[in-house]
Amino acid sequence: MTDEKLLDMARKAREFAYAPYSGYQVGAALLAKDGRVFTGCNVENAAYGNAMCAERTALFKAVSEGVREFEAVAIAGSGSAPFPCGACRQSLYEFAPELRVLVTWDGQVRKTTLGALLPEGFGPSALGK
């Protein structure tokens, strides 16, 4: 899977976002080690705390289908860089501390790692797992 293909999948997932409150639509494509890709979009709610980010939507879809190992996530937005929020960083770290993170918005692309975004992250190894 090329980075560009994964980014394209995130852009397509963004089209399904439900963001009537913020207007900030985000799509994500999560690449599993077995080659499968799980997509997600942000889903807002009038009770703001019930909103779900695109990255966690993709992650939870994957985990609910038995997938636990991931290589990369692509995240697509518009207007500003859609780097993962703290909750998404922590959720992804649980399964893939060294995850590659690809972010695209308005024709720009940035590449980094989850470790760079969440240094000294707290994961299963902190609990002796």
Short mmCIF file of C-alpha atoms in Angstrom, two decimals:
data_model
loop_
_atom_site.label_atom_id
_atom_site.label_comp_id
_atom_site.label_asym_id
_atom_site.label_seq_id
_atom_site.Cartn_x
_atom_site.Cartn_y
_atom_site.Cartn_z
CA MET A 1 0.00 0.00 0.00
CA THR A 2 1.50 3.31 -1.00
CA ASP A 3 1.21 6.40 1.15
CA GLU A 4 -0.66 8.20 -1.63
CA LYS A 5 -3.25 5.40 -1.90
CA LEU A 6 -3.78 5.48 1.88
CA LEU A 7 -4.14 9.28 1.79
CA ASP A 8 -6.69 8.96 -1.03
CA MET A 9 -8.71 6.52 1.05
CA ALA A 10 -8.73 9.00 3.95
CA ARG A 11 -9.88 11.77 1.60
CA LYS A 12 -12.75 9.58 0.41
CA ALA A 13 -13.72 8.66 3.98
CA ARG A 14 -13.87 12.38 4.78
CA GLU A 15 -16.82 12.71 2.39
CA PHE A 16 -18.97 10.75 4.87
CA ALA A 17 -18.16 12.94 7.88
CA TYR A 18 -21.07 14.23 9.92
CA ALA A 19 -19.90 17.60 11.21
CA PRO A 20 -22.90 19.97 11.37
CA TYR A 21 -21.55 21.80 14.46
CA SER A 22 -17.86 22.38 13.76
CA GLY A 23 -18.01 22.11 9.99
CA TYR A 24 -14.59 20.41 10.26
CA GLN A 25 -14.85 17.17 8.30
CA VAL A 26 -12.15 14.57 8.80
CA GLY A 27 -11.52 11.16 7.24
CA ALA A 28 -9.05 8.48 8.28
CA ALA A 29 -7.66 5.30 6.75
CA LEU A 30 -5.89 2.86 9.08
CA LEU A 31 -3.55 0.30 7.51
CA ALA A 32 -3.36 -3.01 9.35
CA LYS A 33 -0.23 -5.16 9.20
CA ASP A 34 -2.19 -7.78 7.26
CA GLY A 35 -2.83 -5.23 4.49
CA ARG A 36 -6.46 -4.47 5.25
CA VAL A 37 -7.51 -0.84 5.50
CA PHE A 38 -10.21 0.42 7.85
CA THR A 39 -11.71 3.82 7.18
CA GLY A 40 -13.57 6.20 9.42
CA CYS A 41 -14.91 9.72 9.58
CA ASN A 42 -15.74 12.08 12.40
CA VAL A 43 -19.29 11.90 13.71
CA GLU A 44 -20.48 14.86 15.76
CA ASN A 45 -23.40 14.98 18.16
CA ALA A 46 -25.50 17.76 19.68
CA ALA A 47 -24.15 16.51 23.02
CA TYR A 48 -20.59 17.41 22.07
CA GLY A 49 -18.95 14.86 24.36
CA ASN A 50 -20.54 12.08 22.34
CA ALA A 51 -18.68 13.03 19.16
CA MET A 52 -16.21 10.53 17.69
CA CYS A 53 -13.07 11.36 15.74
CA ALA A 54 -12.27 9.75 12.40
CA GLU A 55 -9.16 7.99 13.70
CA ARG A 56 -10.95 6.28 16.55
CA THR A 57 -13.84 5.34 14.28
CA ALA A 58 -11.37 3.53 12.00
CA LEU A 59 -9.51 2.00 14.96
CA PHE A 60 -12.65 0.73 16.66
CA LYS A 61 -13.91 -0.77 13.39
CA ALA A 62 -10.63 -2.65 13.03
CA VAL A 63 -10.48 -3.84 16.62
CA SER A 64 -14.12 -4.97 16.46
CA GLU A 65 -13.10 -7.21 13.56
CA GLY A 66 -10.20 -8.75 15.48
CA VAL A 67 -7.35 -6.66 14.11
CA ARG A 68 -4.74 -5.54 16.64
CA GLU A 69 -1.62 -4.64 14.62
CA PHE A 70 -1.25 -1.51 12.50
CA GLU A 71 1.38 0.12 10.32
CA ALA A 72 0.06 3.54 9.34
CA VAL A 73 -2.84 5.94 9.55
CA ALA A 74 -3.72 8.63 7.03
CA ILE A 75 -5.88 11.53 8.14
CA ALA A 76 -7.51 14.03 5.76
CA GLY A 77 -9.00 17.40 6.59
CA SER A 78 -9.39 20.88 5.18
CA GLY A 79 -8.49 24.35 6.40
CA SER A 80 -5.86 23.20 8.91
CA ALA A 81 -3.72 20.16 9.61
CA PRO A 82 -5.88 17.40 11.13
CA PHE A 83 -3.31 15.93 13.50
CA PRO A 84 -4.85 13.44 15.93
CA CYS A 85 -6.27 14.82 19.18
CA GLY A 86 -4.95 13.54 22.49
CA ALA A 87 -7.66 10.90 22.86
CA CYS A 88 -6.90 9.53 19.39
CA ARG A 89 -3.16 9.52 20.03
CA GLN A 90 -3.69 7.54 23.22
CA SER A 91 -6.13 5.10 21.59
CA LEU A 92 -3.78 4.44 18.67
CA TYR A 93 -0.78 4.12 21.01
CA GLU A 94 -2.48 1.21 22.75
CA PHE A 95 -1.99 -0.89 19.60
CA ALA A 96 0.81 0.75 17.62
CA PRO A 97 3.28 3.01 19.45
CA GLU A 98 5.45 3.25 16.32
CA LEU A 99 2.57 3.94 13.92
CA ARG A 100 3.36 6.07 10.87
CA VAL A 101 1.04 9.09 10.70
CA LEU A 102 0.24 10.77 7.38
CA VAL A 103 -1.74 14.02 7.50
CA THR A 104 -3.17 15.88 4.51
CA TRP A 105 -5.12 19.12 4.09
CA ASP A 106 -5.51 21.62 1.28
CA GLY A 107 -2.96 19.85 -0.94
CA GLN A 108 -0.35 19.59 1.81
CA VAL A 109 1.03 16.38 3.32
CA ARG A 110 2.99 15.91 6.53
CA LYS A 111 4.48 12.62 7.66
CA THR A 112 5.50 11.76 11.20
CA THR A 113 5.18 8.96 13.75
CA LEU A 114 2.87 8.45 16.67
CA GLY A 115 5.92 8.33 18.94
CA ALA A 116 6.86 11.84 17.82
CA LEU A 117 3.29 13.04 18.48
CA LEU A 118 3.03 11.29 21.85
CA PRO A 119 6.52 11.04 23.37
CA GLU A 120 6.79 8.90 26.49
CA GLY A 121 3.31 7.53 25.76
CA PHE A 122 1.49 5.39 28.28
CA GLY A 123 0.69 1.96 26.92
CA PRO A 124 0.37 -1.70 27.87
CA SER A 125 4.09 -1.99 28.61
CA ALA A 126 3.69 0.57 31.41
CA LEU A 127 1.38 -1.95 33.07
CA GLY A 128 3.74 -4.87 32.53
CA LYS A 129 1.69 -6.23 29.61
#
